[in-house]
Structures are given as C-alpha cells and as structure tokens.
PDB file of C-alpha atoms in Angstrom:
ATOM      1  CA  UNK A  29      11.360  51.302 -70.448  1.00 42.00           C
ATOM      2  CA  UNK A  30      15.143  51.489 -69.955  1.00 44.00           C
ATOM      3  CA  UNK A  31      16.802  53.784 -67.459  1.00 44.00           C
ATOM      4  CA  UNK A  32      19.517  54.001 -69.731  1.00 46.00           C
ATOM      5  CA  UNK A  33      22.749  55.293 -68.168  1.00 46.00           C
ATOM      6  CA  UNK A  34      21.108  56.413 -64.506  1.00 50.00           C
ATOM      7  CA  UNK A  35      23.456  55.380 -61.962  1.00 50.00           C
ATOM      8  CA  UNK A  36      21.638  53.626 -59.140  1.00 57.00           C
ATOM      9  CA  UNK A  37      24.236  52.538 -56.891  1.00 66.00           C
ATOM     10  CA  UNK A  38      27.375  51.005 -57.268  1.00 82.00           C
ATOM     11  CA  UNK A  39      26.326  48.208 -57.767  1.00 92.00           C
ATOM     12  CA  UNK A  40      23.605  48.612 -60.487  1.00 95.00           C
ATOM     13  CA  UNK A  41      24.560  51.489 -62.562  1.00 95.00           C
ATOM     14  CA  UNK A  42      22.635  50.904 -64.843  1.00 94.00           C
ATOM     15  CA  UNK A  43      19.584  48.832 -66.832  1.00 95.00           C
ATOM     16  CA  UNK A  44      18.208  47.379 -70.010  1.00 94.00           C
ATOM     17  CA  UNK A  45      19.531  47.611 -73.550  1.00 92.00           C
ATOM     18  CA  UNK A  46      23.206  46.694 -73.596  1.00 90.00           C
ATOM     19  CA  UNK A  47      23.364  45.998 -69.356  1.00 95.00           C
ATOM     20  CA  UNK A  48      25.181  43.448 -68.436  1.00 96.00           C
ATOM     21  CA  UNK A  49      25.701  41.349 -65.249  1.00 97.00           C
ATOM     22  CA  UNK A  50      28.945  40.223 -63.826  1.00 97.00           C
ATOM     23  CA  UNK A  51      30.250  39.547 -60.002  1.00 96.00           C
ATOM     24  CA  UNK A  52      32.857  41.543 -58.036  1.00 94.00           C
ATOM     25  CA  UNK A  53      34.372  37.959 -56.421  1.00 92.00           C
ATOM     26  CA  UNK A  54      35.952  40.006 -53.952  1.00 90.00           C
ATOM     27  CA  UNK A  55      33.104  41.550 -52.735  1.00 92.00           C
ATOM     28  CA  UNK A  56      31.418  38.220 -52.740  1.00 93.00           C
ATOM     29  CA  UNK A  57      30.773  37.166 -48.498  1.00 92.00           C
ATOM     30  CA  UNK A  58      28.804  33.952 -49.637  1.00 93.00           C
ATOM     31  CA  UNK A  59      25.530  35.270 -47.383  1.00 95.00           C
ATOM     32  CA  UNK A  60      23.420  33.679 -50.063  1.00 95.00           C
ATOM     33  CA  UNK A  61      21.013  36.951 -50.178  1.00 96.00           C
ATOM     34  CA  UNK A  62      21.108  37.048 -53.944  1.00 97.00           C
ATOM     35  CA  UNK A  63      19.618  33.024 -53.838  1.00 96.00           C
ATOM     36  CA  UNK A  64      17.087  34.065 -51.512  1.00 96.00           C
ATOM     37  CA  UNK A  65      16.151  37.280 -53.478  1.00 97.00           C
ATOM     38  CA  UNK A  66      15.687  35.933 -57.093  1.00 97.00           C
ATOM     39  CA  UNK A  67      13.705  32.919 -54.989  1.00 96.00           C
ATOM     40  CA  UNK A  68      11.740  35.067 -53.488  1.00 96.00           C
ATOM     41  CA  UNK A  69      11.224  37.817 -56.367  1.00 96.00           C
ATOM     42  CA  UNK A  70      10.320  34.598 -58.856  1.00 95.00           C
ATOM     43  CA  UNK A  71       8.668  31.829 -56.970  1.00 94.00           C
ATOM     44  CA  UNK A  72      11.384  29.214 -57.099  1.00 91.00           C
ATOM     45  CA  UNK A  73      10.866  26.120 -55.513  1.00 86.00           C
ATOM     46  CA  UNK A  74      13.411  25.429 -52.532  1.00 84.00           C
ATOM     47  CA  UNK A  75      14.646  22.484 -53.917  1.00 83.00           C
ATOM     48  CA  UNK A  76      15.467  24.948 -57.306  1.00 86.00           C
ATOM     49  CA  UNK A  77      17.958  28.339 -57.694  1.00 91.00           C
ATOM     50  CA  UNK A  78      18.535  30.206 -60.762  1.00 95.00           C
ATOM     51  CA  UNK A  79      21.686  31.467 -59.069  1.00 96.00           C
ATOM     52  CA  UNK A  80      23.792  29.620 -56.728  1.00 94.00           C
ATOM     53  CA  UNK A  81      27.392  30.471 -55.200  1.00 95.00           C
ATOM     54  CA  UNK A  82      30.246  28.245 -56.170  1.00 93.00           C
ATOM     55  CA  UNK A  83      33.029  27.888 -53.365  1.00 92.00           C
ATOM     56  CA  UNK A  84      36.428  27.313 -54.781  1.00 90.00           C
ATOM     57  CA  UNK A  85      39.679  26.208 -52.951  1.00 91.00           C
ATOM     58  CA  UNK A  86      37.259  25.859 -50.248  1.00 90.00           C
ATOM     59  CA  UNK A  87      40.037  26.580 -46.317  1.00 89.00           C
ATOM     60  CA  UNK A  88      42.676  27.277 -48.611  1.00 91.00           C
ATOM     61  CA  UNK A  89      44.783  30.282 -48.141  1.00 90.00           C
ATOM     62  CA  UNK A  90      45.325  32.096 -50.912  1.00 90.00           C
ATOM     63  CA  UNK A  91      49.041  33.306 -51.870  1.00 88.00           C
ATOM     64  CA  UNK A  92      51.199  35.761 -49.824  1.00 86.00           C
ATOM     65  CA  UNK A  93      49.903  39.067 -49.656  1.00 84.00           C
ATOM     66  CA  UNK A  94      47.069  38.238 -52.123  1.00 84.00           C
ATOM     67  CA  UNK A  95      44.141  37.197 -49.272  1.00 80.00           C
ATOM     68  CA  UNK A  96      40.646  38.410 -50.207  1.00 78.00           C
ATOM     69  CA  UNK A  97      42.317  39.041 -53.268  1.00 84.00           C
ATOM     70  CA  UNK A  98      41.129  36.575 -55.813  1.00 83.00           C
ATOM     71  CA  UNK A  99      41.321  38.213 -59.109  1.00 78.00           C
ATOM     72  CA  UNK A 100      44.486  40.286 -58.354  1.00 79.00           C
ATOM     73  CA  UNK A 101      46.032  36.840 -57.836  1.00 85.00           C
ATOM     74  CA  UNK A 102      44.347  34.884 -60.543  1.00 82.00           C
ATOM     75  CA  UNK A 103      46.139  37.629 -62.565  1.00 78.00           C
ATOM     76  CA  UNK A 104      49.431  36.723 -61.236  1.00 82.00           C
ATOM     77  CA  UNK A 105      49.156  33.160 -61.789  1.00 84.00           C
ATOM     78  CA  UNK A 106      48.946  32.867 -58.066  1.00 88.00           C
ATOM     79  CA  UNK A 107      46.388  30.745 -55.690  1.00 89.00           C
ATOM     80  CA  UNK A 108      43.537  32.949 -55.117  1.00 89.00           C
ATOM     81  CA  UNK A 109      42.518  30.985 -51.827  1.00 91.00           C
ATOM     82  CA  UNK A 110      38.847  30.188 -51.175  1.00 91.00           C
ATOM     83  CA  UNK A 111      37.051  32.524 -53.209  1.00 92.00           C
ATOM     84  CA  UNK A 112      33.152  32.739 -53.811  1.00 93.00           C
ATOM     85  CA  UNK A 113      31.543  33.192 -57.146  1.00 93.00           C
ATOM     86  CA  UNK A 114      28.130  33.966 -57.728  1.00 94.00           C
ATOM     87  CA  UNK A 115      27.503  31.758 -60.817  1.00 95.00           C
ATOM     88  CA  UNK A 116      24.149  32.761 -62.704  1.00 96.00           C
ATOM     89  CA  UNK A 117      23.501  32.813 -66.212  1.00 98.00           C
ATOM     90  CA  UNK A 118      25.204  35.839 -67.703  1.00 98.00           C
ATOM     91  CA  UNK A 119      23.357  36.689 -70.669  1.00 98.00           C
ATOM     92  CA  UNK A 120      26.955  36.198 -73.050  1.00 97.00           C
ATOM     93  CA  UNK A 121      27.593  38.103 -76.177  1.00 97.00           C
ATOM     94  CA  UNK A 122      29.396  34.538 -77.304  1.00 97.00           C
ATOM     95  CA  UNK A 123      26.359  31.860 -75.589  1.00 97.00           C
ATOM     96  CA  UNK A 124      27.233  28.808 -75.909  1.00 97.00           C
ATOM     97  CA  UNK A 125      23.886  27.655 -74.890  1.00 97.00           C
ATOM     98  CA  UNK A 126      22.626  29.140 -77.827  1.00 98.00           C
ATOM     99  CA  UNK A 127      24.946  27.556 -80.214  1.00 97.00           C
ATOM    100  CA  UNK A 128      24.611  24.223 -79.205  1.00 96.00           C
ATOM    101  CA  UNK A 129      20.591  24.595 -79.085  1.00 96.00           C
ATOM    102  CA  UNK A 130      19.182  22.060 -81.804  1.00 95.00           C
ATOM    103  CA  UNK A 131      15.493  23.502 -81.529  1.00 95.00           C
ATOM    104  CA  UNK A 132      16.358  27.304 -81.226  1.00 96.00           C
ATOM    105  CA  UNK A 133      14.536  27.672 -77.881  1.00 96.00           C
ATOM    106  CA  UNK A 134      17.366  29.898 -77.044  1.00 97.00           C
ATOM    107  CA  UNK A 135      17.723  32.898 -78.101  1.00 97.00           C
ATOM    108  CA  UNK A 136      19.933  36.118 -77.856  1.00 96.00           C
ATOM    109  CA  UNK A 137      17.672  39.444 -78.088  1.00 95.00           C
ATOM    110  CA  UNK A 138      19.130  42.640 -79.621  1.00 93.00           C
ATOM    111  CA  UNK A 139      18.813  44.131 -76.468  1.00 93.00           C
ATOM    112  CA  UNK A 140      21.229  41.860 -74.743  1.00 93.00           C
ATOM    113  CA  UNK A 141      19.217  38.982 -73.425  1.00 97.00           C
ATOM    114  CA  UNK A 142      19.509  35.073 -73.462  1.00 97.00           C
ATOM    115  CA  UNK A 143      15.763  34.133 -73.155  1.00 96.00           C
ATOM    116  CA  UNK A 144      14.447  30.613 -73.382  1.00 96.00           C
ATOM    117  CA  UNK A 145      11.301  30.095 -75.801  1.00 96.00           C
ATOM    118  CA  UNK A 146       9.743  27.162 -73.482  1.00 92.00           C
ATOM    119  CA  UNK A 147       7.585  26.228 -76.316  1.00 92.00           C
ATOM    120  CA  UNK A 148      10.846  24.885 -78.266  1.00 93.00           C
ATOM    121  CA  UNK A 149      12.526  23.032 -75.579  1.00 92.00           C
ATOM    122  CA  UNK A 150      12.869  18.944 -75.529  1.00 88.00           C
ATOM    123  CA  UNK A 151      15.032  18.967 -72.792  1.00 87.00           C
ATOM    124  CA  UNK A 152      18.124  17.408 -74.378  1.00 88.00           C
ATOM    125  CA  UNK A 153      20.555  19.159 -72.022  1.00 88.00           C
ATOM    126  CA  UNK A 154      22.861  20.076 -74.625  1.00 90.00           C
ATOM    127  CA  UNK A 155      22.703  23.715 -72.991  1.00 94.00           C
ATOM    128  CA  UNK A 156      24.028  22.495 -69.674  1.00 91.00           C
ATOM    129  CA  UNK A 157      26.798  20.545 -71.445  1.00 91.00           C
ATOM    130  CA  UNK A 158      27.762  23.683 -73.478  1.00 96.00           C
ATOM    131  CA  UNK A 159      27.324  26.314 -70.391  1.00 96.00           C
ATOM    132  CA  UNK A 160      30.696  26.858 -68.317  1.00 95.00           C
ATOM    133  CA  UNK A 161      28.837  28.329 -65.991  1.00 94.00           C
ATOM    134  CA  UNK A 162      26.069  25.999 -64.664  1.00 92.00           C
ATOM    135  CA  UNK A 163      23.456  28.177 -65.314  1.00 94.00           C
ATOM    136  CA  UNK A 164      20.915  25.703 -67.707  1.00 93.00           C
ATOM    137  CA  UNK A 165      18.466  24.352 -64.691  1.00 90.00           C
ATOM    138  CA  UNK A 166      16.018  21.161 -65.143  1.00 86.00           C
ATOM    139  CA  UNK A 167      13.522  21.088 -62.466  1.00 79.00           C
ATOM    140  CA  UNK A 168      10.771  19.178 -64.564  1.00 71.00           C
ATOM    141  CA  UNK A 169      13.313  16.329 -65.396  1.00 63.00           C
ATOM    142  CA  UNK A 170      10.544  13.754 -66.167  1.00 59.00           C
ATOM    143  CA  UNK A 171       8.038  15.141 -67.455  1.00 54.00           C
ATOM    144  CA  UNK A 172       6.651  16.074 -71.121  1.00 51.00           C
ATOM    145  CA  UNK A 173       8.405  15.647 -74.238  1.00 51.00           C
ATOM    146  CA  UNK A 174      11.566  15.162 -72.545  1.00 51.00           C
ATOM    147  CA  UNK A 175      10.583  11.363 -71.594  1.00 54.00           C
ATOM    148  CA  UNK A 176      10.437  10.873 -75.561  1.00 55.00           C
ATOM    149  CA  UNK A 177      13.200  13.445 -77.063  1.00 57.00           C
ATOM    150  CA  UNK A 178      15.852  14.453 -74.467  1.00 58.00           C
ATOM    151  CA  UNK A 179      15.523  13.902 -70.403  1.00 61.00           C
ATOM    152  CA  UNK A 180      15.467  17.241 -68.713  1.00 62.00           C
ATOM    153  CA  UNK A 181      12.099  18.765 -69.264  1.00 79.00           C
ATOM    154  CA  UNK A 182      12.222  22.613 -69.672  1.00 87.00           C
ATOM    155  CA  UNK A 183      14.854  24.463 -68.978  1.00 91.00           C
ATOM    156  CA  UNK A 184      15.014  27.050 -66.736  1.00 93.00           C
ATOM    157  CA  UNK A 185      17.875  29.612 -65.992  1.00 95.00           C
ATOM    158  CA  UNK A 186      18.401  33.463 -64.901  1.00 97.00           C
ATOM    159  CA  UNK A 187      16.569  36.328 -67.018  1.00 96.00           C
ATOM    160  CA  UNK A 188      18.659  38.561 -65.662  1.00 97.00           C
ATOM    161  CA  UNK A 189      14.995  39.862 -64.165  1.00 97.00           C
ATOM    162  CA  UNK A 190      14.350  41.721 -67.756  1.00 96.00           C
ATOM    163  CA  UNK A 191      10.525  42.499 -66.997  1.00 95.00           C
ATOM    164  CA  UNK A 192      12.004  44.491 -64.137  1.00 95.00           C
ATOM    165  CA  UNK A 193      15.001  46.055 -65.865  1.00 95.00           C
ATOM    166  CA  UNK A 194      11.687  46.969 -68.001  1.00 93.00           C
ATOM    167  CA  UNK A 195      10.746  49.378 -65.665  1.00 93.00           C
ATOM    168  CA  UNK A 196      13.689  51.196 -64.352  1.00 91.00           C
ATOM    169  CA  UNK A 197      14.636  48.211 -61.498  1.00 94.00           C
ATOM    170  CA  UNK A 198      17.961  46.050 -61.553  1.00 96.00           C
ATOM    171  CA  UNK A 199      18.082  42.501 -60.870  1.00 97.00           C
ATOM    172  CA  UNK A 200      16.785  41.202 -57.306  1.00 97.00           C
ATOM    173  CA  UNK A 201      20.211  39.728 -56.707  1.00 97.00           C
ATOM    174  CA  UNK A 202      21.851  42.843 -57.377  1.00 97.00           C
ATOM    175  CA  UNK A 203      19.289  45.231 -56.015  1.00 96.00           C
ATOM    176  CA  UNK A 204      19.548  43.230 -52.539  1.00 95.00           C
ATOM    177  CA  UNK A 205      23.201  42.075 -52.588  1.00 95.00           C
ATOM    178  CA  UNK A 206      24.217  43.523 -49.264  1.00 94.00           C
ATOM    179  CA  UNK A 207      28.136  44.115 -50.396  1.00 94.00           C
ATOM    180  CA  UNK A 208      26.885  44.679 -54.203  1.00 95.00           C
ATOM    181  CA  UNK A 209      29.594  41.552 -55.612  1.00 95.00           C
ATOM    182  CA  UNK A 210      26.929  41.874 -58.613  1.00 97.00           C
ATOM    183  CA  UNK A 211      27.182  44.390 -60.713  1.00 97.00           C
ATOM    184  CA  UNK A 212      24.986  45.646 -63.684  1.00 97.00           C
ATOM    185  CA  UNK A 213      25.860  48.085 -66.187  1.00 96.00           C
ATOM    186  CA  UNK A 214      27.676  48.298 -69.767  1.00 96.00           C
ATOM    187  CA  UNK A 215      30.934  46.914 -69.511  1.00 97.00           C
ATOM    188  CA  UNK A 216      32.137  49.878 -69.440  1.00 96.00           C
ATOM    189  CA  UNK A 217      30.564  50.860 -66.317  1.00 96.00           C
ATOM    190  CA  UNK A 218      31.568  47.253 -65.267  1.00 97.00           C
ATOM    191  CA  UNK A 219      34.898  47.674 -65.945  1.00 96.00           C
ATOM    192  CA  UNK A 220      35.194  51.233 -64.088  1.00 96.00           C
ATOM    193  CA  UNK A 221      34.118  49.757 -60.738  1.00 95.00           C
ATOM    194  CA  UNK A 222      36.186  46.903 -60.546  1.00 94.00           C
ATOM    195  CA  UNK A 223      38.822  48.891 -61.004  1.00 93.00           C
ATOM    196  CA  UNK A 224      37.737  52.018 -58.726  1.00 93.00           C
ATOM    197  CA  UNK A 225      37.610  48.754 -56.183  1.00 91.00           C
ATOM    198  CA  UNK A 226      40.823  47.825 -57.486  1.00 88.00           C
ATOM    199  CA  UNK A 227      39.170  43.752 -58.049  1.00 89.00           C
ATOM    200  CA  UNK A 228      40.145  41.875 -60.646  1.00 84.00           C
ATOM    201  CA  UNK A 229      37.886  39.835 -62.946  1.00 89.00           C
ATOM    202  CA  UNK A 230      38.644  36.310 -61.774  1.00 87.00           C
ATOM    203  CA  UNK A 231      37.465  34.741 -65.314  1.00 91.00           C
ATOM    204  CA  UNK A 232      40.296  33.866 -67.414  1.00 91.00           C
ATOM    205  CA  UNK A 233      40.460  35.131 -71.135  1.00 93.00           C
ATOM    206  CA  UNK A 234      38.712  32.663 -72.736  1.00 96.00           C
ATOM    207  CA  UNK A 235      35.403  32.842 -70.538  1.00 96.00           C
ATOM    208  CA  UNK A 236      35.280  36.650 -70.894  1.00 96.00           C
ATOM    209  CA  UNK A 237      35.371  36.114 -74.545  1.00 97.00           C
ATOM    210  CA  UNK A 238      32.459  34.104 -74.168  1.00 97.00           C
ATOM    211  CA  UNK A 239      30.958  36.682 -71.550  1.00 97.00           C
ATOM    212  CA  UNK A 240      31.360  40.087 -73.654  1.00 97.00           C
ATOM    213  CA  UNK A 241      32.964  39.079 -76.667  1.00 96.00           C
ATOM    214  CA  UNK A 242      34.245  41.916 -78.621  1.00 96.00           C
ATOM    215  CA  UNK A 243      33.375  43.770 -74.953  1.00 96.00           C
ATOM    216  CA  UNK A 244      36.154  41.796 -73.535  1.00 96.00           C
ATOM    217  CA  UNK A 245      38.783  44.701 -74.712  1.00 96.00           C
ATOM    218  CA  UNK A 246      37.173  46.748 -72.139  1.00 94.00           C
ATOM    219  CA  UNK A 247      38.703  44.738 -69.071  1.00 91.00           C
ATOM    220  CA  UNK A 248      42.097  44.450 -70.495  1.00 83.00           C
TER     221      UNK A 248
END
C-alpha cells in the first residue's frame, strides 16, 4: 500500500510508486545513524553496510564564503571542503547496474525499484564496476556459483526498504536520520526541499542523469 503524496516530515514526504531517495549533503553530520538503522532494521552483519558515508576533501576548507556549503559551491566550480555523502544505492531511472547485468538478476520495477533476483546472480561484479556509486555489496565472496562463473557470490545492495514503503513507512535511514540529509519523495518533492533549504545537489550533470533521467529537468 502506498501513502502516495502524504507528507511525513521533511525528510520523507513521501512513499512507494515513483519515490525516490537522494541526500541533502549539507545536512549530512556523518553520525552514521542511517548505517546503524538499515543494520539494525535488516540484520546486516557488522563486517557488511548497505549504506555507508563517503568523506570527501577530508580537513579541507572549502572556498570563501562557501563552508557547509557543498553543493552551492560544487555549482560554482568552487572547492566544496570536506563534505559527507551518504552513498546507498539509489534506485536510478538510468541503472547502470542493470545494463551491464549479463544474467538479468537486476531489475528495474515499474514502480521505481532496482531489485536483485538472487536466483540469477553469478557474482561477476560487473554491477560494482558499472555503479558510480558503490552501492553493489559482496559479502558471500567465495561461495556458490561464484567460485565457477564470476567471484563475488550474491550481491547485495539497498532496497530502498520497499516492503516497508509497502505499508505507509519510509526508509530506516531516512525515518531515523537525525538532521533528515535523506530525503524521499518524487523529485519534485525532492527538488522543493533542497531548495526551501537553499542546498544544492552536489552530483554533477551526468550522475543525475543517471539518478532521475528525464527527472533530472526538475533540479535544473
């Protein structure tokens, strides 16, 4: 059951068909309550994380005037300084995972989602290799078919939690992100916040093609 446009909170507006997930950088404090929420919420091992946050220009200032302002700068062509992204699998319009796939054990849903059909998967990595964003995972990396075909085992990424955008909930990461730097919602919705928060999107043009393809316009 989708909630369809029911605004939540600011930072899930809204769930199911057509939502889409997406961080606010500059909201982003690195407090790594997303990892331990989706961990938590799905059972992943410690040593494993279907979302992780990546540092960037880690003690580096970022240009005049333009602190804790990463996409604002990024815009400019400036240095955005040390800026933390929560990297997770997006669920693109454009996946690249799912291009690349020689088995089709990935998938994009009409309602939006990039699932993984474990039954299909040799583990030949070619996902990771294709993803920009690090989200294709191998915990089983010896193990199965993979010793024979590829050597990853099954991959394992984000679902964007879609049995609980199912019933009415947003993502764990999102639900318990204490500064809400993920946000879920059409892009539309997307786009409104970040700029009723005045952020900028930090991806350049060519990953938000990849990210919300035709959607893309909405950000420009």
């Amino acid at each position: 059951m989708s909630t369809g446009n029911e605004v939540m909170h600011d930072g899930v507006m809204s769930t199911g068909e057509d939502a889409r997930i997406f961080p606010d950088v500059e909201a982003c404090i690195d407090c790594g309550g997303c990892v331990v929420s989706c961990k938590r919420t799905w059972d992943v091992p410690r040593d494993e994380q279907r979302i992780s946050i990546a540092t960037m220009l880690e003690g580096q200032e970022a240009a005049s005037g333009l602190n804790a302002s990463s996409g604002k700068a990024i815009g400019q062509g400036e240095s955005p300084g040390e800026t933390a992204v929560p990297m997770q699998c997006y669920h693109c319009s454009n996946a690249p995972c799912v291009s690349v796939c020689p088995t089709d054990s990935l998938i994009s849903k009409e309602n939006g989602f990039v699932r993984v059909r474990d039954d299909l998967c040799i583990g030949c990595q070619y996902c990771l290799s294709a993803c920009p964003f690090g989200a294709p995972q191998f915990p089983d990396e010896d193990s199965g078919v993979a010793n024979l075909v590829g050597s990853g085992g099954t991959m394992d990424k984000c679902t964007m939690c879609e049995e609980r955008q199912d019933v009415g909930k947003g993502p764990a990461c999102a639900e318990e992100c204490a500064t809400d730097a993920i946000l879920v919602g059409t892009p539309a919705q997307i786009s409104d916040e970040l700029d009723n928060r005045d952020s900028g999107t930090f991806f350049n043009d060519v990953a938000m093609d990849i990210i919300f393809g035709d959607d893309a316009s909405e950000f420009q």
